[in-house]
PDB file of C-alpha atoms and ligand atoms in Angstrom:
ATOM      1  CA  MET A  17      83.309  90.600  79.861  1.00 46.00           C
ATOM      2  CA  LYS A  18      82.742  87.517  82.007  1.00 50.00           C
ATOM      3  CA  MET A  19      81.099  87.827  85.398  1.00 52.00           C
ATOM      4  CA  GLU A  20      84.320  86.825  87.142  1.00 60.00           C
ATOM      5  CA  ASP A  21      85.996  89.780  85.450  1.00 79.00           C
ATOM      6  CA  GLU A  22      83.814  92.326  87.263  1.00 89.00           C
ATOM      7  CA  VAL A  23      84.991  93.797  90.547  1.00 94.00           C
ATOM      8  CA  PRO A  24      82.498  93.129  93.381  1.00 96.00           C
ATOM      9  CA  VAL A  25      79.798  95.721  94.049  1.00 96.00           C
ATOM     10  CA  ILE A  26      78.881  96.244  97.694  1.00 95.00           C
ATOM     11  CA  ASP A  27      75.721  97.980  98.830  1.00 94.00           C
ATOM     12  CA  LEU A  28      76.623  99.970 101.934  1.00 92.00           C
ATOM     13  CA  ALA A  29      73.047 100.868 102.818  1.00 87.00           C
ATOM     14  CA  GLY A  30      73.344  98.809 105.999  1.00 66.00           C
ATOM     15  CA  ILE A  31      76.819  99.742 107.141  1.00 70.00           C
ATOM     16  CA  GLN A  32      75.551 101.388 110.325  1.00 65.00           C
ATOM     17  CA  GLY A  33      72.582  99.131 110.947  1.00 62.00           C
ATOM     18  CA  ALA A  34      71.843  95.549 111.885  1.00 58.00           C
ATOM     19  CA  VAL A  35      73.229  94.195 108.626  1.00 58.00           C
ATOM     20  CA  LEU A  36      76.694  95.555 109.353  1.00 70.00           C
ATOM     21  CA  LYS A  37      78.069  92.040 109.775  1.00 80.00           C
ATOM     22  CA  SER A  38      77.053  90.897 106.309  1.00 87.00           C
ATOM     23  CA  VAL A  39      78.418  94.122 104.783  1.00 91.00           C
ATOM     24  CA  SER A  40      81.736  93.803 106.550  1.00 91.00           C
ATOM     25  CA  GLU A  41      82.011  90.162 105.458  1.00 93.00           C
ATOM     26  CA  GLN A  42      81.481  91.224 101.856  1.00 94.00           C
ATOM     27  CA  ILE A  43      84.143  93.889 102.236  1.00 95.00           C
ATOM     28  CA  ALA A  44      86.653  91.411 103.681  1.00 94.00           C
ATOM     29  CA  LYS A  45      85.899  88.888 100.919  1.00 95.00           C
ATOM     30  CA  ALA A  46      86.358  91.576  98.234  1.00 95.00           C
ATOM     31  CA  CYS A  47      89.662  92.601  99.845  1.00 93.00           C
ATOM     32  CA  ASP A  48      90.865  88.989  99.966  1.00 90.00           C
ATOM     33  CA  GLU A  49      89.884  88.144  96.410  1.00 91.00           C
ATOM     34  CA  TRP A  50      90.288  91.440  94.582  1.00 94.00           C
ATOM     35  CA  GLY A  51      91.715  94.278  96.657  1.00 94.00           C
ATOM     36  CA  PHE A  52      89.218  96.378  94.693  1.00 96.00           C
ATOM     37  CA  PHE A  53      85.447  96.847  94.894  1.00 97.00           C
ATOM     38  CA  GLN A  54      82.768  99.411  94.103  1.00 97.00           C
ATOM     39  CA  ILE A  55      80.423 100.769  96.755  1.00 96.00           C
ATOM     40  CA  ILE A  56      76.899 102.042  96.190  1.00 96.00           C
ATOM     41  CA  ASN A  57      74.364 103.596  98.602  1.00 94.00           C
ATOM     42  CA  HIS A  58      77.335 104.924 100.521  1.00 95.00           C
ATOM     43  CA  GLY A  59      75.587 108.017 101.861  1.00 94.00           C
ATOM     44  CA  VAL A  60      77.886 110.675 100.362  1.00 96.00           C
ATOM     45  CA  ASP A  61      75.770 113.485  98.930  1.00 96.00           C
ATOM     46  CA  LEU A  62      75.430 112.819  95.194  1.00 96.00           C
ATOM     47  CA  SER A  63      75.237 116.512  94.327  1.00 97.00           C
ATOM     48  CA  LEU A  64      78.520 117.034  96.196  1.00 98.00           C
ATOM     49  CA  MET A  65      80.074 114.278  94.060  1.00 97.00           C
ATOM     50  CA  GLU A  66      78.890 116.118  90.956  1.00 97.00           C
ATOM     51  CA  ARG A  67      80.147 119.459  92.244  1.00 97.00           C
ATOM     52  CA  ILE A  68      83.640 118.191  92.955  1.00 97.00           C
ATOM     53  CA  GLN A  69      83.875 116.793  89.423  1.00 97.00           C
ATOM     54  CA  GLU A  70      82.655 120.091  87.957  1.00 97.00           C
ATOM     55  CA  VAL A  71      85.057 122.202  89.954  1.00 97.00           C
ATOM     56  CA  TYR A  72      88.065 120.082  88.960  1.00 97.00           C
ATOM     57  CA  LYS A  73      86.957 120.195  85.336  1.00 96.00           C
ATOM     58  CA  GLU A  74      86.891 123.990  85.603  1.00 97.00           C
ATOM     59  CA  PHE A  75      90.380 123.878  87.082  1.00 97.00           C
ATOM     60  CA  PHE A  76      91.778 121.711  84.285  1.00 96.00           C
ATOM     61  CA  TYR A  77      90.155 123.992  81.680  1.00 96.00           C
ATOM     62  CA  LEU A  78      92.036 127.023  83.028  1.00 97.00           C
ATOM     63  CA  PRO A  79      94.910 128.305  80.874  1.00 95.00           C
ATOM     64  CA  ALA A  80      98.274 126.670  81.631  1.00 91.00           C
ATOM     65  CA  GLU A  81      99.736 129.993  82.892  1.00 93.00           C
ATOM     66  CA  GLU A  82      97.039 130.120  85.548  1.00 95.00           C
ATOM     67  CA  LYS A  83      97.483 126.515  86.639  1.00 94.00           C
ATOM     68  CA  GLN A  84     101.233 126.996  86.733  1.00 90.00           C
ATOM     69  CA  LYS A  85     100.741 129.212  89.800  1.00 91.00           C
ATOM     70  CA  TYR A  86      99.998 125.992  91.656  1.00 91.00           C
ATOM     71  CA  PHE A  87     102.978 124.122  90.264  1.00 87.00           C
ATOM     72  CA  ILE A  88     103.981 120.968  92.112  1.00 85.00           C
ATOM     73  CA  ASN A  89     106.417 121.428  95.036  1.00 82.00           C
ATOM     74  CA  GLU A  90     109.148 119.176  96.505  1.00 77.00           C
ATOM     75  CA  ASP A  91     106.539 117.315  98.486  1.00 78.00           C
ATOM     76  CA  PHE A  92     104.633 116.549  95.296  1.00 81.00           C
ATOM     77  CA  HIS A  93     101.697 118.776  96.186  1.00 87.00           C
ATOM     78  CA  GLY A  94     100.317 120.838  93.347  1.00 90.00           C
ATOM     79  CA  TRP A  95      99.660 120.704  89.641  1.00 92.00           C
ATOM     80  CA  CYS A  96     101.706 119.350  86.789  1.00 88.00           C
ATOM     81  CA  SER A  97     101.293 118.441  83.171  1.00 88.00           C
ATOM     82  CA  PRO A  98     103.358 116.365  80.722  1.00 82.00           C
ATOM     83  CA  GLN A  99     104.146 119.490  78.664  1.00 78.00           C
ATOM     84  CA  MET A 100     106.472 120.536  81.456  1.00 75.00           C
ATOM     85  CA  SER A 101     108.636 117.447  81.289  1.00 74.00           C
ATOM     86  CA  ASP A 102     111.148 119.041  78.917  1.00 75.00           C
ATOM     87  CA  ASP A 103     111.545 122.206  80.978  1.00 72.00           C
ATOM     88  CA  PRO A 104     114.493 121.561  83.326  1.00 70.00           C
ATOM     89  CA  GLY A 105     113.519 124.643  85.347  1.00 66.00           C
ATOM     90  CA  VAL A 106     110.198 123.188  86.409  1.00 64.00           C
ATOM     91  CA  ASN A 107     111.022 119.494  86.143  1.00 65.00           C
ATOM     92  CA  LYS A 108     113.857 119.656  88.679  1.00 64.00           C
ATOM     93  CA  MET A 109     113.148 116.268  90.177  1.00 63.00           C
ATOM     94  CA  GLY A 110     112.776 114.635  86.771  1.00 65.00           C
ATOM     95  CA  LEU A 111     109.537 113.016  87.894  1.00 65.00           C
ATOM     96  CA  ILE A 112     107.385 114.402  85.108  1.00 72.00           C
ATOM     97  CA  THR A 113     107.506 112.312  81.977  1.00 75.00           C
ATOM     98  CA  PRO A 114     106.026 113.182  78.602  1.00 76.00           C
ATOM     99  CA  GLU A 115     103.574 110.293  79.042  1.00 79.00           C
ATOM    100  CA  THR A 116     102.121 111.144  82.448  1.00 83.00           C
ATOM    101  CA  CYS A 117      98.623 112.540  82.563  1.00 89.00           C
ATOM    102  CA  GLU A 118      97.949 116.030  83.846  1.00 93.00           C
ATOM    103  CA  PHE A 119      97.051 115.965  87.526  1.00 94.00           C
ATOM    104  CA  THR A 120      96.824 118.007  90.681  1.00 95.00           C
ATOM    105  CA  TYR A 121      97.389 116.739  94.241  1.00 93.00           C
ATOM    106  CA  HIS A 122      96.397 118.480  97.455  1.00 92.00           C
ATOM    107  CA  GLU A 123      95.420 117.649 100.962  1.00 87.00           C
ATOM    108  CA  GLY A 124      91.685 118.066 101.306  1.00 84.00           C
ATOM    109  CA  LEU A 125      92.050 117.567 105.054  1.00 83.00           C
ATOM    110  CA  CYS A 126      95.273 117.837 106.934  1.00 78.00           C
ATOM    111  CA  GLY A 127      95.533 115.818 110.166  1.00 70.00           C
ATOM    112  CA  ASP A 128      98.245 118.160 111.424  1.00 70.00           C
ATOM    113  CA  PRO A 129      96.708 121.629 111.803  1.00 67.00           C
ATOM    114  CA  ASN A 130     100.176 123.239 111.747  1.00 68.00           C
ATOM    115  CA  ARG A 131     100.984 122.021 108.288  1.00 67.00           C
ATOM    116  CA  LYS A 132      99.850 124.222 105.430  1.00 66.00           C
ATOM    117  CA  THR A 133      98.289 122.715 102.383  1.00 65.00           C
ATOM    118  CA  THR A 134      98.142 124.774  99.237  1.00 75.00           C
ATOM    119  CA  VAL A 135      94.806 124.322  97.556  1.00 89.00           C
ATOM    120  CA  PRO A 136      94.251 126.440  94.416  1.00 92.00           C
ATOM    121  CA  THR A 137      92.078 129.508  94.904  1.00 92.00           C
ATOM    122  CA  ASN A 138      90.918 129.329  91.298  1.00 95.00           C
ATOM    123  CA  PRO A 139      88.218 128.324  90.538  1.00 96.00           C
ATOM    124  CA  PRO A 140      86.916 130.093  93.642  1.00 95.00           C
ATOM    125  CA  ALA A 141      84.645 127.192  94.660  1.00 95.00           C
ATOM    126  CA  LEU A 142      87.442 124.619  94.645  1.00 95.00           C
ATOM    127  CA  ARG A 143      88.675 125.117  98.183  1.00 92.00           C
ATOM    128  CA  SER A 144      85.315 124.947  99.959  1.00 93.00           C
ATOM    129  CA  THR A 145      84.037 122.118  97.755  1.00 95.00           C
ATOM    130  CA  LEU A 146      87.210 120.138  98.361  1.00 94.00           C
ATOM    131  CA  PHE A 147      86.926 120.589 102.123  1.00 92.00           C
ATOM    132  CA  GLU A 148      83.277 119.534 102.135  1.00 95.00           C
ATOM    133  CA  TYR A 149      83.992 116.536  99.915  1.00 96.00           C
ATOM    134  CA  ALA A 150      87.061 115.425 101.863  1.00 95.00           C
ATOM    135  CA  THR A 151      85.165 115.643 105.157  1.00 94.00           C
ATOM    136  CA  GLU A 152      82.365 113.382 103.920  1.00 96.00           C
ATOM    137  CA  VAL A 153      84.691 110.930 102.214  1.00 96.00           C
ATOM    138  CA  ARG A 154      87.026 110.584 105.202  1.00 95.00           C
ATOM    139  CA  ALA A 155      84.075 109.824 107.493  1.00 94.00           C
ATOM    140  CA  LEU A 156      82.912 107.135 105.100  1.00 95.00           C
ATOM    141  CA  GLN A 157      86.434 105.712 104.809  1.00 96.00           C
ATOM    142  CA  GLU A 158      86.531 105.410 108.591  1.00 94.00           C
ATOM    143  CA  ARG A 159      83.306 103.398 108.536  1.00 93.00           C
ATOM    144  CA  VAL A 160      84.778 101.076 105.914  1.00 94.00           C
ATOM    145  CA  LEU A 161      87.991 100.795 107.960  1.00 95.00           C
ATOM    146  CA  ALA A 162      85.916  99.906 111.025  1.00 93.00           C
ATOM    147  CA  ALA A 163      84.286  97.069 109.085  1.00 93.00           C
ATOM    148  CA  MET A 164      87.737  95.847 108.040  1.00 95.00           C
ATOM    149  CA  SER A 165      89.042  96.051 111.597  1.00 95.00           C
ATOM    150  CA  VAL A 166      86.193  93.901 112.856  1.00 93.00           C
ATOM    151  CA  GLU A 167      86.808  91.338 110.120  1.00 94.00           C
ATOM    152  CA  LEU A 168      90.470  91.176 111.125  1.00 95.00           C
ATOM    153  CA  GLY A 169      89.312  90.370 114.662  1.00 95.00           C
ATOM    154  CA  LEU A 170      90.290  93.796 116.041  1.00 96.00           C
ATOM    155  CA  GLU A 171      88.346  96.531 117.791  1.00 95.00           C
ATOM    156  CA  ALA A 172      86.322  98.633 115.340  1.00 93.00           C
ATOM    157  CA  ASP A 173      88.544 101.695 115.824  1.00 94.00           C
ATOM    158  CA  ALA A 174      91.849  99.764 115.908  1.00 96.00           C
ATOM    159  CA  LEU A 175      92.914 100.568 112.348  1.00 96.00           C
ATOM    160  CA  SER A 176      91.936 104.229 112.287  1.00 95.00           C
ATOM    161  CA  LYS A 177      93.745 104.730 115.634  1.00 96.00           C
ATOM    162  CA  LEU A 178      96.986 103.458 114.104  1.00 96.00           C
ATOM    163  CA  PHE A 179      96.930 106.109 111.403  1.00 96.00           C
ATOM    164  CA  ALA A 180      95.608 109.063 113.407  1.00 95.00           C
ATOM    165  CA  PRO A 181      95.479 111.893 112.741  1.00 92.00           C
ATOM    166  CA  ALA A 182      94.868 110.856 109.134  1.00 93.00           C
ATOM    167  CA  ASP A 183      95.273 113.167 106.165  1.00 91.00           C
ATOM    168  CA  LEU A 184      92.977 113.041 103.201  1.00 94.00           C
ATOM    169  CA  GLY A 185      94.901 113.570  99.983  1.00 94.00           C
ATOM    170  CA  ILE A 186      93.036 114.312  96.785  1.00 96.00           C
ATOM    171  CA  ARG A 187      94.531 113.677  93.370  1.00 96.00           C
ATOM    172  CA  ALA A 188      92.528 114.709  90.333  1.00 97.00           C
ATOM    173  CA  ASN A 189      93.693 113.244  87.033  1.00 96.00           C
ATOM    174  CA  PHE A 190      92.805 114.666  83.649  1.00 95.00           C
ATOM    175  CA  TYR A 191      93.062 112.321  80.692  1.00 92.00           C
ATOM    176  CA  PRO A 192      92.700 113.899  77.277  1.00 85.00           C
ATOM    177  CA  LEU A 193      91.058 112.020  74.418  1.00 83.00           C
ATOM    178  CA  LYS A 194      93.052 108.913  73.710  1.00 75.00           C
ATOM    179  CA  THR A 195      94.793 108.950  70.351  1.00 71.00           C
ATOM    180  CA  ASP A 196      96.484 106.169  68.393  1.00 69.00           C
ATOM    181  CA  ASP A 197      99.532 106.827  70.507  1.00 63.00           C
ATOM    182  CA  ASN A 198      98.563 104.906  73.630  1.00 61.00           C
ATOM    183  CA  THR A 199     101.347 106.297  75.732  1.00 62.00           C
ATOM    184  CA  VAL A 200     100.079 109.875  75.939  1.00 68.00           C
ATOM    185  CA  GLY A 201      98.319 110.915  79.127  1.00 81.00           C
ATOM    186  CA  VAL A 202      98.441 107.827  81.305  1.00 84.00           C
ATOM    187  CA  LEU A 203      99.076 107.004  84.915  1.00 88.00           C
ATOM    188  CA  SER A 204     101.400 104.016  84.759  1.00 86.00           C
ATOM    189  CA  ALA A 205     101.064 100.857  86.854  1.00 90.00           C
ATOM    190  CA  HIS A 206     101.333 101.460  90.593  1.00 91.00           C
ATOM    191  CA  SER A 207      99.839 100.585  93.928  1.00 93.00           C
ATOM    192  CA  ASP A 208      98.757 103.450  96.178  1.00 94.00           C
ATOM    193  CA  VAL A 209     100.923 104.261  99.187  1.00 93.00           C
ATOM    194  CA  SER A 210      97.865 105.231 101.292  1.00 95.00           C
ATOM    195  CA  VAL A 211      95.689 103.002 103.497  1.00 97.00           C
ATOM    196  CA  LEU A 212      92.563 103.065 101.374  1.00 97.00           C
ATOM    197  CA  THR A 213      91.734 104.906  98.182  1.00 98.00           C
ATOM    198  CA  PHE A 214      88.269 105.909  96.995  1.00 98.00           C
ATOM    199  CA  LEU A 215      88.239 106.785  93.312  1.00 98.00           C
ATOM    200  CA  LEU A 216      85.451 108.877  91.909  1.00 97.00           C
ATOM    201  CA  ALA A 217      85.457 108.123  88.214  1.00 90.00           C
ATOM    202  CA  ASP A 218      83.160 109.704  85.679  1.00 83.00           C
ATOM    203  CA  LYS A 219      81.177 107.519  83.276  1.00 83.00           C
ATOM    204  CA  VAL A 220      84.195 107.058  81.051  1.00 84.00           C
ATOM    205  CA  SER A 221      86.188 103.868  81.586  1.00 87.00           C
ATOM    206  CA  GLY A 222      89.956 104.012  81.870  1.00 92.00           C
ATOM    207  CA  LEU A 223      90.950 102.314  85.126  1.00 95.00           C
ATOM    208  CA  GLU A 224      92.558  98.900  84.805  1.00 95.00           C
ATOM    209  CA  ILE A 225      93.575  96.594  87.615  1.00 96.00           C
ATOM    210  CA  LYS A 226      95.898  93.629  87.638  1.00 95.00           C
ATOM    211  CA  LYS A 227      94.217  90.386  88.610  1.00 93.00           C
ATOM    212  CA  ASP A 228      95.999  87.041  88.419  1.00 91.00           C
ATOM    213  CA  GLY A 229      98.542  88.521  86.024  1.00 92.00           C
ATOM    214  CA  ARG A 230      95.963  90.017  83.626  1.00 94.00           C
ATOM    215  CA  TRP A 231      94.798  93.601  83.208  1.00 95.00           C
ATOM    216  CA  ILE A 232      91.046  93.990  83.740  1.00 94.00           C
ATOM    217  CA  GLN A 233      89.097  97.122  82.949  1.00 93.00           C
ATOM    218  CA  VAL A 234      86.793  98.463  85.666  1.00 95.00           C
ATOM    219  CA  LYS A 235      83.428  99.773  84.485  1.00 93.00           C
ATOM    220  CA  PRO A 236      82.520 102.608  86.852  1.00 93.00           C
ATOM    221  CA  LEU A 237      78.952 102.459  88.150  1.00 95.00           C
ATOM    222  CA  GLU A 238      77.061 105.704  88.355  1.00 94.00           C
ATOM    223  CA  ASN A 239      77.244 107.393  91.777  1.00 94.00           C
ATOM    224  CA  ALA A 240      79.643 104.742  93.076  1.00 97.00           C
ATOM    225  CA  PHE A 241      83.135 104.930  94.495  1.00 97.00           C
ATOM    226  CA  ILE A 242      85.791 102.491  93.367  1.00 97.00           C
ATOM    227  CA  VAL A 243      87.611 101.425  96.532  1.00 98.00           C
ATOM    228  CA  ASN A 244      91.027  99.851  96.721  1.00 97.00           C
ATOM    229  CA  VAL A 245      93.250  98.470  99.428  1.00 97.00           C
ATOM    230  CA  ALA A 246      96.528 100.389  99.449  1.00 96.00           C
ATOM    231  CA  ASP A 247     100.055  99.673 100.687  1.00 95.00           C
ATOM    232  CA  CYS A 248      99.680 100.697 104.337  1.00 96.00           C
ATOM    233  CA  LEU A 249      96.706  98.401 104.781  1.00 97.00           C
ATOM    234  CA  GLU A 250      98.598  95.516 103.187  1.00 95.00           C
ATOM    235  CA  VAL A 251     101.439  96.020 105.665  1.00 95.00           C
ATOM    236  CA  THR A 252      99.193  96.614 108.691  1.00 97.00           C
ATOM    237  CA  SER A 253      97.108  93.521 107.966  1.00 96.00           C
ATOM    238  CA  ASN A 254     100.354  91.540 107.510  1.00 96.00           C
ATOM    239  CA  GLY A 255      99.363  90.740 103.929  1.00 94.00           C
ATOM    240  CA  ARG A 256      95.858  89.499 104.687  1.00 94.00           C
ATOM    241  CA  PHE A 257      94.558  92.375 102.516  1.00 95.00           C
ATOM    242  CA  ARG A 258      96.703  93.091  99.492  1.00 92.00           C
ATOM    243  CA  SER A 259      97.204  96.337  97.628  1.00 94.00           C
ATOM    244  CA  VAL A 260      96.700  95.809  93.947  1.00 95.00           C
ATOM    245  CA  GLU A 261      98.523  97.261  90.979  1.00 95.00           C
ATOM    246  CA  HIS A 262      96.396  99.444  88.762  1.00 95.00           C
ATOM    247  CA  ARG A 263      96.782 102.067  86.046  1.00 94.00           C
ATOM    248  CA  GLY A 264      94.746 104.853  84.547  1.00 93.00           C
ATOM    249  CA  GLY A 265      94.251 105.975  80.996  1.00 90.00           C
ATOM    250  CA  GLY A 266      91.962 107.835  78.676  1.00 87.00           C
ATOM    251  CA  ASN A 267      89.299 106.868  76.273  1.00 83.00           C
ATOM    252  CA  GLU A 268      88.852 107.168  72.483  1.00 82.00           C
ATOM    253  CA  SER A 269      85.551 109.020  72.585  1.00 83.00           C
ATOM    254  CA  HIS A 270      85.604 111.203  75.714  1.00 87.00           C
ATOM    255  CA  GLU A 271      88.109 113.014  77.839  1.00 90.00           C
ATOM    256  CA  ARG A 272      88.145 111.698  81.377  1.00 93.00           C
ATOM    257  CA  ILE A 273      88.547 113.048  84.917  1.00 95.00           C
ATOM    258  CA  SER A 274      89.103 110.803  87.912  1.00 96.00           C
ATOM    259  CA  ILE A 275      89.437 111.951  91.503  1.00 97.00           C
ATOM    260  CA  GLY A 276      91.274 109.766  93.981  1.00 97.00           C
ATOM    261  CA  ALA A 277      90.750 110.310  97.717  1.00 98.00           C
ATOM    262  CA  PHE A 278      93.650 108.828  99.692  1.00 97.00           C
ATOM    263  CA  TYR A 279      93.251 108.034 103.363  1.00 97.00           C
ATOM    264  CA  ASN A 280      96.841 108.699 104.416  1.00 96.00           C
ATOM    265  CA  PRO A 281      98.329 107.973 107.832  1.00 96.00           C
ATOM    266  CA  SER A 282      99.857 110.815 109.787  1.00 93.00           C
ATOM    267  CA  ARG A 283     103.456 111.338 108.629  1.00 91.00           C
ATOM    268  CA  ALA A 284     104.616 110.385 112.137  1.00 93.00           C
ATOM    269  CA  ALA A 285     102.702 107.068 112.225  1.00 96.00           C
ATOM    270  CA  THR A 286     104.690 103.841 112.233  1.00 96.00           C
ATOM    271  CA  ILE A 287     103.299 101.439 109.671  1.00 96.00           C
ATOM    272  CA  GLY A 288     103.854  97.783 110.498  1.00 96.00           C
ATOM    273  CA  PRO A 289     101.881  94.574 110.986  1.00 96.00           C
ATOM    274  CA  VAL A 290      99.435  94.743 113.922  1.00 97.00           C
ATOM    275  CA  GLU A 291     100.866  92.591 116.755  1.00 96.00           C
ATOM    276  CA  GLU A 292      97.512  90.845 117.435  1.00 96.00           C
ATOM    277  CA  LEU A 293      97.590  89.410 113.920  1.00 97.00           C
ATOM    278  CA  LEU A 294     100.938  87.695 114.433  1.00 96.00           C
ATOM    279  CA  ASP A 295     101.473  84.229 115.875  1.00 95.00           C
ATOM    280  CA  GLU A 296     103.415  81.095 115.047  1.00 95.00           C
ATOM    281  CA  SER A 297     101.358  80.312 111.989  1.00 94.00           C
ATOM    282  CA  HIS A 298     101.231  83.956 110.931  1.00 94.00           C
ATOM    283  CA  PRO A 299     104.799  85.239 111.168  1.00 95.00           C
ATOM    284  CA  ARG A 300     105.586  88.892 110.517  1.00 95.00           C
ATOM    285  CA  ARG A 301     105.918  89.425 106.770  1.00 95.00           C
ATOM    286  CA  TYR A 302     106.795  93.149 106.624  1.00 95.00           C
ATOM    287  CA  ARG A 303     109.243  95.480 108.279  1.00 94.00           C
ATOM    288  CA  SER A 304     107.864  98.609 109.899  1.00 94.00           C
ATOM    289  CA  ALA A 305     108.488 102.087 108.541  1.00 92.00           C
ATOM    290  CA  LYS A 306     107.404 105.630 109.264  1.00 94.00           C
ATOM    291  CA  PHE A 307     104.728 106.789 106.883  1.00 94.00           C
ATOM    292  CA  ALA A 308     106.781 109.896 106.128  1.00 91.00           C
ATOM    293  CA  ASP A 309     109.571 107.632 104.808  1.00 88.00           C
ATOM    294  CA  LEU A 310     107.189 105.637 102.627  1.00 85.00           C
ATOM    295  CA  ARG A 311     105.705 108.786 101.142  1.00 85.00           C
ATOM    296  CA  ASP A 312     109.132 110.397 100.649  1.00 83.00           C
ATOM    297  CA  ALA A 313     110.336 107.262  98.823  1.00 81.00           C
ATOM    298  CA  LEU A 314     107.381 107.598  96.483  1.00 77.00           C
ATOM    299  CA  VAL A 315     108.226 111.226  95.853  1.00 76.00           C
ATOM    300  CA  ALA A 316     111.935 110.483  95.373  1.00 76.00           C
ATOM    301  CA  LYS A 317     111.654 107.417  93.178  1.00 73.00           C
ATOM    302  CA  GLY A 318     108.313 107.925  91.475  1.00 70.00           C
ATOM    303  CA  VAL A 319     105.686 105.395  90.541  1.00 70.00           C
ATOM    304  CA  GLN A 320     107.054 101.869  90.221  1.00 71.00           C
ATOM    305  CA  GLY A 321     104.414  99.158  90.301  1.00 77.00           C
ATOM    306  CA  LYS A 322     104.251  97.601  93.762  1.00 81.00           C
ATOM    307  CA  GLY A 323     107.930  98.361  94.362  1.00 76.00           C
ATOM    308  CA  HIS A 324     107.416 100.509  97.467  1.00 77.00           C
ATOM    309  CA  VAL A 325     105.516  97.886  99.422  1.00 82.00           C
ATOM    310  CA  GLU A 326     107.669  95.014  98.126  1.00 83.00           C
ATOM    311  CA  ALA A 327     110.666  96.801  99.646  1.00 82.00           C
ATOM    312  CA  LEU A 328     109.190  96.211 103.122  1.00 85.00           C
ATOM    313  CA  LYS A 329     108.640  92.483 102.626  1.00 86.00           C
ATOM    314  CA  ILE A 330     110.659  90.225 104.878  1.00 87.00           C
ATOM    315  CA  CYS A 331     110.196  87.104 102.779  1.00 70.00           C
ATOM    316  CA  GLU A 332     108.113  85.883  99.897  1.00 56.00           C
ATOM    317  CA  GLY A 333     104.945  84.011 100.654  1.00 48.00           C
TER     318      GLY A 333
HETATM  319  C1  OGA B 414      95.371 107.269  91.233  1.00 50.02           C
HETATM  320  C2  OGA B 414      94.793 106.283  90.270  1.00 50.02           C
HETATM  321  C3  OGA B 414      93.387 105.737  88.403  1.00 50.02           C
HETATM  322  C4  OGA B 414      92.524 106.381  87.388  1.00 50.02           C
HETATM  323  O1  OGA B 414      95.082 108.477  91.090  1.00 50.02           O
HETATM  324  O2  OGA B 414      96.106 106.818  92.126  1.00 50.02           O
HETATM  325  O3  OGA B 414      95.107 105.137  90.370  1.00 50.02           O
HETATM  326  O4  OGA B 414      91.747 105.655  86.755  1.00 50.02           O
HETATM  327  N1  OGA B 414      93.944 106.689  89.312  1.00 50.02           N
HETATM  328  O5  OGA B 414      92.638 107.580  87.187  1.00 50.02           O
HETATM  329 NI1   NI B 415      96.189 104.746  92.183  1.00 50.02          NI
END
């Protein structure tokens, strides 16, 4: 793989210190050029990162009857597996295809304390580990968002204020060993509807991103997070930062688990370009929409490349 095919790696050791400016410049450059980067020395407890991977592995290893107790609901929270695609009773919305990888989605942190999130109670450590993990990751995401805000010429807390109170969604994907049939157990091309996504990938490769029309494989670094700009940040930044299409798959020699942490705006938040970023030479490029509507469109129509963010575009350019 050529050097220019590697996503940038950013050392966050200085994100709170005097070198903040150089770190935030690197982040902005990576967002401009790639929309994806890996972060190291990010401060999240490494043993917590191991524990969350272990606990999800335990969950995926449970018998299907047990996991079925947490079956996905109308809001797309819960567990599902491709085996259920041909069961009209469970696949009411028709969103589960025989190709899709097994996954489970829950809110690790819910910005609205009145809304209930249904996190599995088996394995018993899942709930507390998820809460601990989501708390650390969301705090780190807010530091990264602050760096982005500053680079956009806004106050450090401008972006996080727009999305408050943010939810932290966690999607764990389980990819079985890849067979000759490439279509089994994949997450097809999509951009994320969130603001920012931090993916915790194990050592096994399987994430591919689209760059200049080509698919590039990302090699996960140990103890790193793979960060990507998602749709709400593309819209908010008026296209200065772009969400990038990506897809997930398995591997020939190892099964694979990846855990995505989605910094999601409050459902009530209006997502639209920040006024301060608009002027005569930077006209508004996206319509505004409520986050709830963007998320519901994803649930209703399923994964479709960058379709959900393209639908908000006012004009090409
Ligand atoms: C996701 C995702 C990629 C992967 O969960 O949104 O893009 O490699 N996952 O599992
Ligand atoms: Ni994704």
